[in-house]
Tab-separated table of C-alpha atoms and ligand atoms in Angstrom:
chain	number	residue	atom	x	y	z
A	1	MET	CA	9.364	-28.304	4.973
A	2	LYS	CA	11.778	-31.365	4.195
A	3	ASP	CA	10.171	-31.605	1.042
A	4	LEU	CA	11.097	-27.785	-0.318
A	5	ASN	CA	14.429	-28.104	0.974
A	6	ASP	CA	14.426	-32.286	-0.921
A	7	LEU	CA	13.482	-29.847	-3.955
A	8	LEU	CA	16.038	-27.523	-3.542
A	9	ALA	CA	18.867	-30.027	-3.208
A	10	GLY	CA	17.393	-31.626	-6.283
A	11	ALA	CA	17.138	-28.291	-8.314
A	12	ASN	CA	20.687	-27.932	-9.299
A	13	LEU	CA	20.981	-24.557	-8.227
A	14	ASP	CA	24.043	-22.487	-8.149
A	15	SER	CA	25.843	-22.904	-4.725
A	16	GLU	CA	25.071	-19.067	-3.303
A	17	ILE	CA	21.739	-18.916	-4.049
A	18	LEU	CA	20.996	-22.663	-2.661
A	19	ALA	CA	22.556	-21.273	0.670
A	20	ILE	CA	20.771	-18.062	0.205
A	21	SER	CA	17.195	-20.011	0.570
A	22	ASN	CA	17.922	-22.464	2.765
A	23	LYS	CA	18.539	-19.598	5.348
A	24	VAL	CA	15.213	-18.437	4.142
A	25	LEU	CA	13.728	-22.054	4.771
A	26	ASN	CA	15.337	-21.542	8.022
A	27	LYS	CA	13.530	-18.625	9.033
A	28	GLU	CA	17.200	-16.650	9.294
A	29	ARG	CA	17.340	-13.317	8.044
A	30	ILE	CA	18.779	-12.683	4.662
A	31	THR	CA	21.423	-9.703	3.773
A	32	ASP	CA	20.937	-6.724	1.788
A	33	ALA	CA	23.617	-8.318	-0.137
A	34	GLU	CA	21.772	-12.033	-0.737
A	35	GLY	CA	18.499	-10.315	-1.024
A	36	LEU	CA	20.083	-8.684	-4.237
A	37	LYS	CA	21.517	-12.388	-5.103
A	38	ILE	CA	18.284	-13.855	-5.618
A	39	PHE	CA	16.264	-11.001	-6.975
A	40	LYS	CA	18.632	-10.622	-9.522
A	41	ASP	CA	19.862	-14.182	-10.418
A	42	ALA	CA	17.125	-16.706	-9.235
A	43	GLU	CA	14.188	-17.920	-11.452
A	44	LEU	CA	10.789	-16.766	-10.960
A	45	SER	CA	9.745	-19.998	-9.579
A	46	HIS	CA	11.870	-19.981	-7.174
A	47	LEU	CA	11.385	-16.984	-5.464
A	48	GLY	CA	7.789	-17.388	-6.530
A	49	LEU	CA	8.702	-20.902	-4.490
A	50	LEU	CA	9.783	-19.536	-1.424
A	51	ALA	CA	7.452	-16.338	-1.066
A	52	ASN	CA	4.731	-19.019	-1.347
A	53	HIS	CA	6.366	-21.511	1.657
A	54	ILE	CA	6.502	-17.967	3.469
A	55	ARG	CA	3.038	-17.346	2.775
A	56	GLU	CA	1.298	-20.530	3.357
A	57	GLU	CA	3.310	-21.391	6.523
A	58	ARG	CA	1.849	-18.282	7.470
A	59	PHE	CA	-1.681	-17.791	6.337
A	60	GLY	CA	-2.236	-21.205	4.181
A	61	HIS	CA	-4.439	-20.471	2.054
A	62	HIS	CA	-6.230	-17.755	4.303
A	63	THR	CA	-6.550	-14.227	1.903
A	64	PHE	CA	-7.664	-11.190	3.407
A	65	PHE	CA	-9.681	-8.379	2.212
A	66	ASN	CA	-11.878	-6.325	3.825
A	67	ARG	CA	-15.459	-3.838	3.013
A	68	ASN	CA	-13.757	-0.091	2.635
A	69	PHE	CA	-14.545	3.001	0.332
A	70	HIS	CA	-11.556	5.911	-0.112
A	71	ILE	CA	-12.620	9.849	0.213
A	72	GLU	CA	-10.217	12.228	-1.846
A	73	PRO	CA	-11.137	15.743	-0.327
A	74	THR	CA	-9.142	16.547	-3.515
A	75	ASN	CA	-6.594	16.045	-6.594
A	76	ILE	CA	-4.951	19.857	-6.111
A	77	CYS	CA	-1.008	19.783	-5.058
A	78	VAL	CA	1.224	22.233	-4.494
A	79	PHE	CA	3.931	18.907	-5.662
A	80	ASP	CA	4.857	17.774	-8.607
A	81	CYS	CA	5.747	14.406	-8.844
A	82	LYS	CA	6.498	13.179	-11.788
A	83	PHE	CA	4.618	10.082	-12.106
A	84	CYS	CA	1.327	11.523	-10.658
A	85	SER	CA	-1.569	11.494	-13.371
A	86	TYR	CA	-3.932	12.664	-10.582
A	87	SER	CA	-3.409	15.798	-9.361
A	88	ARG	CA	-3.888	19.115	-10.399
A	89	LEU	CA	-1.972	22.256	-9.627
A	90	LEU	CA	-4.071	25.223	-7.455
A	91	ARG	CA	-4.085	27.825	-10.402
A	92	GLU	CA	-5.252	25.157	-12.543
A	93	LYS	CA	-8.758	25.073	-10.291
A	94	ASP	CA	-10.671	26.045	-13.289
A	95	ASP	CA	-9.617	22.636	-15.236
A	96	SER	CA	-12.568	20.667	-15.159
A	97	ALA	CA	-9.973	17.999	-13.580
A	98	ALA	CA	-9.649	19.262	-10.466
A	99	TRP	CA	-11.763	18.848	-7.815
A	100	GLU	CA	-12.622	20.033	-4.113
A	101	LEU	CA	-15.191	19.086	-2.132
A	102	ASN	CA	-16.574	20.493	0.566
A	103	GLU	CA	-17.492	19.508	4.136
A	104	GLU	CA	-20.786	18.150	3.034
A	105	GLU	CA	-20.204	16.452	0.076
A	106	ILE	CA	-17.453	14.434	2.626
A	107	TYR	CA	-20.353	13.916	4.817
A	108	ASP	CA	-22.807	12.855	2.211
A	109	LYS	CA	-19.851	10.258	1.148
A	110	VAL	CA	-20.022	8.434	4.531
A	111	ARG	CA	-23.898	8.917	4.854
A	112	LYS	CA	-23.841	6.593	1.793
A	113	TYR	CA	-23.220	3.593	3.234
A	114	ASP	CA	-25.679	4.026	6.233
A	115	GLY	CA	-26.980	0.401	6.967
A	116	ILE	CA	-24.268	-0.919	4.250
A	117	PRO	CA	-21.209	-3.016	6.644
A	118	VAL	CA	-17.877	-0.796	5.362
A	119	THR	CA	-15.439	-1.321	7.576
A	120	GLU	CA	-13.088	1.570	6.472
A	121	VAL	CA	-12.680	4.667	4.850
A	122	HIS	CA	-9.058	5.459	3.461
A	123	ILE	CA	-8.853	9.167	3.024
A	124	VAL	CA	-6.426	10.540	0.863
A	125	GLY	CA	-5.629	13.214	-1.389
A	126	GLY	CA	-3.529	15.770	-3.045
A	127	VAL	CA	-1.937	18.338	-0.679
A	128	HIS	CA	-4.261	21.485	-0.676
A	129	PRO	CA	-2.483	24.634	0.337
A	130	LYS	CA	-5.614	25.548	1.907
A	131	MET	CA	-6.875	23.020	3.668
A	132	GLY	CA	-5.194	22.262	6.958
A	133	ILE	CA	-4.852	19.868	10.778
A	134	GLU	CA	-7.376	21.482	12.023
A	135	TYR	CA	-10.029	21.226	8.798
A	136	PHE	CA	-8.840	17.764	8.668
A	137	ALA	CA	-9.199	16.630	12.176
A	138	ASN	CA	-13.111	18.412	12.073
A	139	ILE	CA	-13.847	16.380	9.059
A	140	ILE	CA	-12.331	13.054	11.350
A	141	LYS	CA	-14.119	13.672	14.593
A	142	ASN	CA	-17.674	14.353	12.405
A	143	ILE	CA	-17.403	11.632	10.644
A	144	LYS	CA	-16.476	9.383	13.487
A	145	LYS	CA	-20.058	10.960	14.712
A	146	ILE	CA	-21.431	9.688	11.765
A	147	ARG	CA	-20.341	6.497	11.662
A	148	PRO	CA	-18.552	6.019	15.275
A	149	GLU	CA	-17.297	2.259	14.658
A	150	ILE	CA	-15.637	2.945	11.158
A	151	HIS	CA	-11.885	2.817	11.389
A	152	VAL	CA	-10.321	6.251	10.298
A	153	LYS	CA	-6.777	5.617	8.258
A	154	ALA	CA	-6.126	8.886	6.754
A	155	PHE	CA	-3.318	10.730	5.306
A	156	THR	CA	0.620	9.829	3.712
A	157	ALA	CA	3.197	10.957	5.346
A	158	VAL	CA	3.240	13.336	2.538
A	159	GLU	CA	0.108	15.406	3.205
A	160	LEU	CA	0.801	14.746	7.110
A	161	GLU	CA	4.612	16.520	6.738
A	162	TYR	CA	2.963	19.713	5.106
A	163	MET	CA	-0.115	19.388	7.647
A	164	CYS	CA	2.647	19.526	10.652
A	165	ARG	CA	4.658	22.669	8.805
A	166	LYS	CA	1.911	24.972	7.855
A	167	ALA	CA	0.522	24.206	11.806
A	168	LYS	CA	4.033	24.859	13.181
A	169	MET	CA	3.580	21.839	14.923
A	170	SER	CA	5.885	18.679	14.976
A	171	PHE	CA	5.002	15.424	14.030
A	172	LYS	CA	4.242	14.100	17.658
A	173	GLU	CA	2.211	16.694	18.277
A	174	GLY	CA	0.414	16.890	15.003
A	175	LEU	CA	-0.023	13.112	14.696
A	176	THR	CA	-1.340	13.236	18.585
A	177	TYR	CA	-3.968	15.928	17.851
A	178	LEU	CA	-5.131	14.077	14.219
A	179	LYS	CA	-5.839	10.747	16.786
A	180	GLU	CA	-7.582	12.452	19.337
A	181	HIS	CA	-10.193	13.407	16.955
A	182	GLY	CA	-10.183	9.968	15.764
A	183	GLN	CA	-8.067	9.248	13.471
A	184	ASP	CA	-6.592	5.398	13.917
A	185	SER	CA	-3.808	4.574	11.099
A	186	LEU	CA	-2.274	5.524	8.352
A	187	PRO	CA	-2.141	4.842	4.961
A	188	GLY	CA	1.379	3.717	3.375
A	189	GLY	CA	1.599	6.103	0.183
A	190	GLY	CA	4.567	8.700	-0.267
A	191	ALA	CA	7.035	6.363	0.328
A	192	GLU	CA	7.694	5.753	-3.752
A	193	ILE	CA	11.671	5.000	-3.651
A	194	PHE	CA	13.886	5.946	-0.605
A	195	ASP	CA	17.115	5.918	-2.465
A	196	GLU	CA	17.406	9.765	-2.590
A	197	ASP	CA	18.503	10.226	-5.594
A	198	ILE	CA	16.187	8.629	-6.926
A	199	ARG	CA	13.248	10.556	-4.877
A	200	LYS	CA	15.130	13.534	-6.306
A	201	GLN	CA	14.238	12.537	-9.862
A	202	ILE	CA	10.449	11.752	-9.585
A	203	CYS	CA	9.650	13.893	-6.411
A	204	ASP	CA	12.158	16.102	-5.143
A	205	ASP	CA	9.169	18.718	-3.717
A	206	LYS	CA	7.760	16.471	-1.546
A	207	CYS	CA	8.633	15.148	1.665
A	208	SER	CA	11.737	13.220	2.517
A	209	THR	CA	12.804	10.128	2.961
A	210	ALA	CA	13.828	10.926	6.609
A	211	GLN	CA	10.445	12.717	6.856
A	212	TRP	CA	8.362	9.367	5.822
A	213	LEU	CA	10.578	6.917	8.084
A	214	GLU	CA	10.142	10.034	10.377
A	215	ILE	CA	6.425	10.475	10.556
A	216	HIS	CA	5.768	6.508	10.571
A	217	GLU	CA	8.204	5.701	13.536
A	218	THR	CA	6.048	8.721	15.613
A	219	ALA	CA	2.784	7.310	14.623
A	220	HIS	CA	3.822	3.610	15.837
A	221	GLU	CA	4.526	5.997	18.681
A	222	VAL	CA	1.221	7.696	19.809
A	223	GLY	CA	-0.309	3.849	19.028
A	224	MET	CA	-0.885	4.327	15.297
A	225	PRO	CA	-0.282	1.526	13.217
A	226	SER	CA	0.388	2.205	9.260
A	227	ASN	CA	1.318	0.610	5.953
A	228	ALA	CA	4.515	0.997	3.603
A	229	THR	CA	4.336	1.156	-0.113
A	230	MET	CA	7.210	0.953	-2.886
A	231	LEU	CA	6.895	2.418	-5.706
A	232	TYR	CA	8.703	0.438	-8.760
A	233	GLY	CA	8.799	-0.494	-12.574
A	234	HIS	CA	10.319	2.539	-13.418
A	235	ILE	CA	13.397	4.224	-13.077
A	236	GLU	CA	15.034	2.276	-10.468
A	237	SER	CA	17.078	-0.654	-9.993
A	238	PRO	CA	16.976	-3.606	-7.864
A	239	GLU	CA	19.511	-2.557	-5.467
A	240	HIS	CA	17.324	0.669	-4.805
A	241	LEU	CA	14.323	-1.865	-4.189
A	242	ILE	CA	16.251	-4.115	-1.982
A	243	ASP	CA	17.265	-0.572	-0.140
A	244	HIS	CA	14.243	0.219	0.197
A	245	MET	CA	13.240	-2.272	2.032
A	246	SER	CA	15.753	-2.699	4.217
A	247	ARG	CA	15.325	1.082	5.652
A	248	LEU	CA	11.224	-0.087	6.313
A	249	ARG	CA	12.806	-3.815	7.676
A	250	THR	CA	14.910	-1.832	10.021
A	251	LEU	CA	12.029	0.566	11.159
A	252	GLN	CA	9.994	-2.278	11.775
A	253	ASP	CA	12.485	-4.033	14.078
A	254	LYS	CA	12.640	-0.586	16.337
A	255	THR	CA	8.355	-0.641	16.442
A	256	ASN	CA	6.982	-3.097	14.896
A	257	GLY	CA	4.228	-0.909	13.488
A	258	PHE	CA	3.595	-1.834	10.363
A	259	ASN	CA	0.494	-3.660	9.552
A	260	THR	CA	1.299	-4.276	5.770
A	261	PHE	CA	3.596	-3.778	2.529
A	262	ILE	CA	2.541	-2.770	-0.293
A	263	PRO	CA	4.358	-2.908	-3.849
A	264	LEU	CA	2.818	-0.462	-6.314
A	265	LYS	CA	3.236	-1.040	-10.168
A	266	PHE	CA	4.201	1.959	-12.286
A	267	ARG	CA	1.294	2.852	-14.232
A	268	ASN	CA	2.344	4.593	-16.996
A	269	GLY	CA	-0.870	6.584	-17.827
A	270	ASN	CA	-0.648	10.727	-18.512
A	271	ASN	CA	2.323	11.792	-16.351
A	272	GLN	CA	5.667	13.362	-16.766
A	273	MET	CA	6.930	9.626	-17.052
A	274	SER	CA	4.939	8.120	-19.391
A	275	HIS	CA	7.567	7.276	-21.808
A	276	ILE	CA	9.012	4.303	-19.737
A	277	LYS	CA	7.856	1.232	-20.488
A	278	GLU	CA	5.764	-0.882	-17.500
A	279	SER	CA	7.032	-3.026	-16.043
A	280	SER	CA	6.193	-6.872	-17.413
A	281	VAL	CA	3.787	-9.539	-15.302
A	282	ILE	CA	6.810	-11.656	-14.734
A	283	ASP	CA	8.442	-8.249	-12.963
A	284	ASP	CA	5.589	-7.616	-11.215
A	285	LEU	CA	5.346	-11.444	-9.909
A	286	ARG	CA	9.349	-10.855	-9.202
A	287	THR	CA	8.835	-8.370	-6.767
A	288	TYR	CA	6.347	-9.211	-4.772
A	289	ALA	CA	7.729	-12.419	-4.027
A	290	MET	CA	10.655	-10.871	-3.204
A	291	SER	CA	9.503	-8.454	-0.819
A	292	ARG	CA	7.823	-11.224	0.605
A	293	ILE	CA	11.218	-13.485	1.307
A	294	PHE	CA	13.011	-10.069	2.136
A	295	LEU	CA	10.602	-8.655	4.121
A	296	ASP	CA	10.505	-11.264	7.386
A	297	ASN	CA	8.849	-9.009	9.977
A	298	PHE	CA	6.155	-7.898	7.909
A	299	ASN	CA	3.120	-9.521	8.673
A	300	HIS	CA	1.103	-9.171	5.573
A	301	ILE	CA	1.981	-8.120	1.720
A	302	LYS	CA	-0.754	-6.636	-0.232
A	303	ALA	CA	-2.251	-6.474	-3.902
A	304	TYR	CA	-3.791	-3.564	-4.606
A	305	TRP	CA	-6.174	-4.778	-6.954
A	306	PRO	CA	-7.171	-1.360	-8.625
A	307	MET	CA	-3.600	-0.642	-9.974
A	308	ILE	CA	-2.445	-4.203	-11.047
A	309	GLY	CA	-5.515	-5.523	-12.273
A	310	LYS	CA	-7.486	-8.553	-11.063
A	311	GLU	CA	-5.915	-11.456	-13.030
A	312	THR	CA	-2.552	-10.030	-11.596
A	313	THR	CA	-3.732	-10.439	-8.273
A	314	LYS	CA	-5.175	-13.820	-8.841
A	315	MET	CA	-1.374	-14.881	-10.006
A	316	LEU	CA	-0.316	-12.565	-6.991
A	317	LEU	CA	-1.522	-15.213	-4.893
A	318	ASN	CA	0.885	-17.988	-5.440
A	319	TYR	CA	3.702	-15.176	-5.476
A	320	GLY	CA	3.405	-14.502	-1.356
A	321	VAL	CA	0.512	-12.040	-1.117
A	322	ASP	CA	-2.064	-12.663	1.365
A	323	ASP	CA	-4.384	-10.073	0.881
A	324	ILE	CA	-5.583	-7.884	-1.943
A	325	ASP	CA	-7.832	-4.733	0.254
A	326	GLY	CA	-10.632	-4.010	-0.566
A	327	THR	CA	-14.350	-3.996	-2.055
A	328	ILE	CA	-13.570	0.285	-2.841
A	329	ASP	CA	-16.571	1.193	-4.501
A	330	ASP	CA	-15.556	3.137	-7.361
A	331	SER	CA	-14.011	5.700	-4.818
A	332	THR	CA	-10.628	6.623	-6.264
A	333	LYS	CA	-9.291	7.762	-9.069
A	334	ILE	CA	-5.739	7.920	-8.450
A	335	TYR	CA	-5.072	4.503	-10.744
A	336	SER	CA	-7.966	4.817	-13.660
A	337	LEU	CA	-6.576	8.259	-14.324
A	338	ALA	CA	-2.928	6.847	-14.363
A	339	GLY	CA	-4.052	3.854	-17.019
A	340	ALA	CA	-4.798	1.149	-14.838
A	341	GLU	CA	-7.596	-1.090	-17.067
A	342	ASP	CA	-10.497	-0.711	-14.484
A	343	GLN	CA	-11.731	2.898	-14.691
A	344	ASN	CA	-14.330	2.475	-12.235
A	345	PRO	CA	-13.006	0.113	-9.626
A	346	ALA	CA	-15.002	-1.818	-7.278
A	347	MET	CA	-16.366	-5.069	-6.623
A	348	SER	CA	-18.617	-6.577	-4.266
A	349	THR	CA	-18.101	-8.604	-1.446
A	350	GLU	CA	-19.293	-11.552	-3.539
A	351	GLU	CA	-16.867	-10.817	-6.642
A	352	ILE	CA	-13.966	-10.560	-4.322
A	353	VAL	CA	-14.932	-13.454	-2.530
A	354	LYS	CA	-15.120	-15.347	-6.066
A	355	LEU	CA	-11.957	-13.835	-7.089
A	356	ILE	CA	-9.947	-15.249	-4.172
A	357	SER	CA	-11.533	-18.542	-4.174
A	358	GLN	CA	-10.839	-18.706	-8.066
A	359	ALA	CA	-7.501	-18.876	-7.284
A	360	GLY	CA	-7.737	-22.123	-5.139
A	361	ARG	CA	-7.462	-20.002	-1.664
A	362	HIS	CA	-9.998	-19.417	1.345
A	363	PRO	CA	-11.407	-15.369	1.716
A	364	ILE	CA	-11.482	-13.850	5.192
A	365	GLU	CA	-13.509	-11.040	5.583
A	366	ARG	CA	-11.240	-8.925	8.027
A	367	GLY	CA	-10.543	-5.396	9.718
A	368	THR	CA	-8.335	-2.798	9.111
A	369	LEU	CA	-6.076	-4.269	11.947
A	370	TYR	CA	-6.720	-8.054	10.837
A	371	GLU	CA	-9.309	-9.070	12.776
A	372	ALA	CA	-11.354	-11.765	11.491
A	373	ILE	CA	-14.890	-10.263	10.782
A	374	LYS	CA	-16.534	-13.307	7.949
A	375	ASP	CA	-14.626	-16.571	7.275
A	376	TYR	CA	-15.997	-17.138	3.507
A	377	GLY	CA	-14.747	-20.976	3.989
A	378	VAL	CA	-13.412	-23.462	2.510
A	379	GLU	CA	-16.218	-24.869	0.819
A	380	GLU	CA	-16.555	-21.704	-1.119
A	381	SER	CA	-13.178	-21.803	-2.298
A	382	VAL	CA	-11.433	-24.376	-5.308
A	383	ALA	CA	-8.604	-26.032	-2.381
B	1	V47	O1	2.208	7.220	-2.702
B	1	V47	C1	0.344	7.849	-7.520
B	1	V47	C2	0.931	5.781	-5.651
B	1	V47	C3	0.464	6.236	-3.992
B	1	V47	C4	1.304	6.380	-9.554
B	1	V47	O2	-2.339	1.974	2.537
B	1	V47	C5	1.174	5.585	-8.608
B	1	V47	O3	-3.659	0.550	2.188
B	1	V47	C6	1.382	3.759	-9.593
B	1	V47	O4	-0.064	4.487	-1.198
B	1	V47	N1	1.335	4.507	-10.733
B	1	V47	C7	-0.900	6.370	-2.831
B	1	V47	N2	1.532	4.320	-8.967
B	1	V47	C8	-1.596	5.478	-2.886
B	1	V47	C9	-1.382	4.241	-1.790
B	1	V47	C10	-1.647	3.434	-1.262
B	1	V47	C11	-3.001	2.630	-2.138
B	1	V47	C12	-3.816	1.769	-1.735
B	1	V47	C13	-3.799	1.195	-0.232
B	1	V47	C14	-2.948	1.809	0.802
B	1	V47	C15	-2.924	1.552	1.792
B	1	V47	C16	-2.025	2.767	0.308
B	1	V47	O5	-0.027	5.660	-5.007
B	1	V47	C17	1.258	7.355	-4.285
B	1	V47	C18	2.178	6.980	-4.976
B	1	V47	O6	3.344	5.853	-4.615
B	1	V47	N3	0.786	6.368	-7.609
B	1	V47	N4	0.664	7.432	-9.007
B	1	V47	C19	1.001	6.031	-10.592
B	1	V47	N5	1.292	6.935	-11.907
B	2	SF4	FE1	0.241	15.311	-5.199
B	2	SF4	FE2	0.450	12.809	-4.066
B	2	SF4	FE3	-0.027	13.405	-6.853
B	2	SF4	FE4	2.698	13.832	-5.228
B	2	SF4	S1	1.118	11.931	-5.736
B	2	SF4	S2	1.737	14.994	-7.035
B	2	SF4	S3	2.059	14.637	-3.543
B	2	SF4	S4	-0.907	14.062	-5.423
């Protein structure tokens, strides 16, 4: 740490950036204004140095991944998010791009992993007007019958808000009901950008910021941890990103129920925002590094490799990221339809271990709640 302080002192930095950096190194919380200052004005290499310092102080070279697969029951959705390349309206059901799995098809997707040591199923999809909370609770119950030990991470706050509203349940009632049927945690989707003006422009008709935050707070209260995402690189400004993270940091102070923060790079393929240019890799690195620096009460920062790509994922392991999600096994369509490089996202455990090792890090297979499952050892990493 002394070395890094010396490095900063000798770096001829703007005095404000130096003072904020010293706060970060001394583990003092930085304010929104301070976060914004370094986000806007510090060099990428400087943000990377700070983010990597925090990451290595917490986890050394350890880099987490899990063995998981997704089930996307449908892409039919009542909402109309402008960035979404995936959803189809109900009236378009005959559209060859629309799908609706029946219950048996869903269970077959689980049975496919009989004898394969996956530990998590991530269930997420469009908001189908005919698939209600009872339907999904029953599905979770049956998945647990097929695979009792699997962790069910399911339903974004957007899906949950709609399910609860349709069932006339409070968020607490709905979440408790799903938990009783076997749901273990919530993924972080649907957060997008919390700023109400931006939200109005990109996803006006789905759950509000206040509802997203209330659903996650309630989930934590009833004993279901969750993740949080942030959709960046479209019409938002750095102010909106800091504001987004600040609202999450405040909620995390209250509940400590978030496991992971996942910045999601906006991909511009086949959606109503296709005219917007995608962020540069430099901006991706800056955004991830800033999230590691700002979110002092989040343990983990995840790069979701099917979305950001494998090469950038490797780079991000030096910019604050300590987790790269899972094997996925070609079970999600959200990003391939939005133009992500990997049209059939799947990595074997060996490939994930190799990717992490090539970046000079030490791969650890984890469960959803970051319990260590297998240590792949320093001898397999370049570090
Ligand atoms: O909320 C949709 C995003 C999210 C696009 O919790 C897009 O472990 C970029 O939240 N470009 C859903 N992003 C996926 C999600 C997620 C994924 C992986 C892991 C976890 C977790 C959560 O996908 C949506 C939205 O923000 N999204 N379209 C697009 N064109
Ligand atoms: Fe529906 Fe989710 Fe797509 Fe929005 S992002 S249109 S809620 S599937």
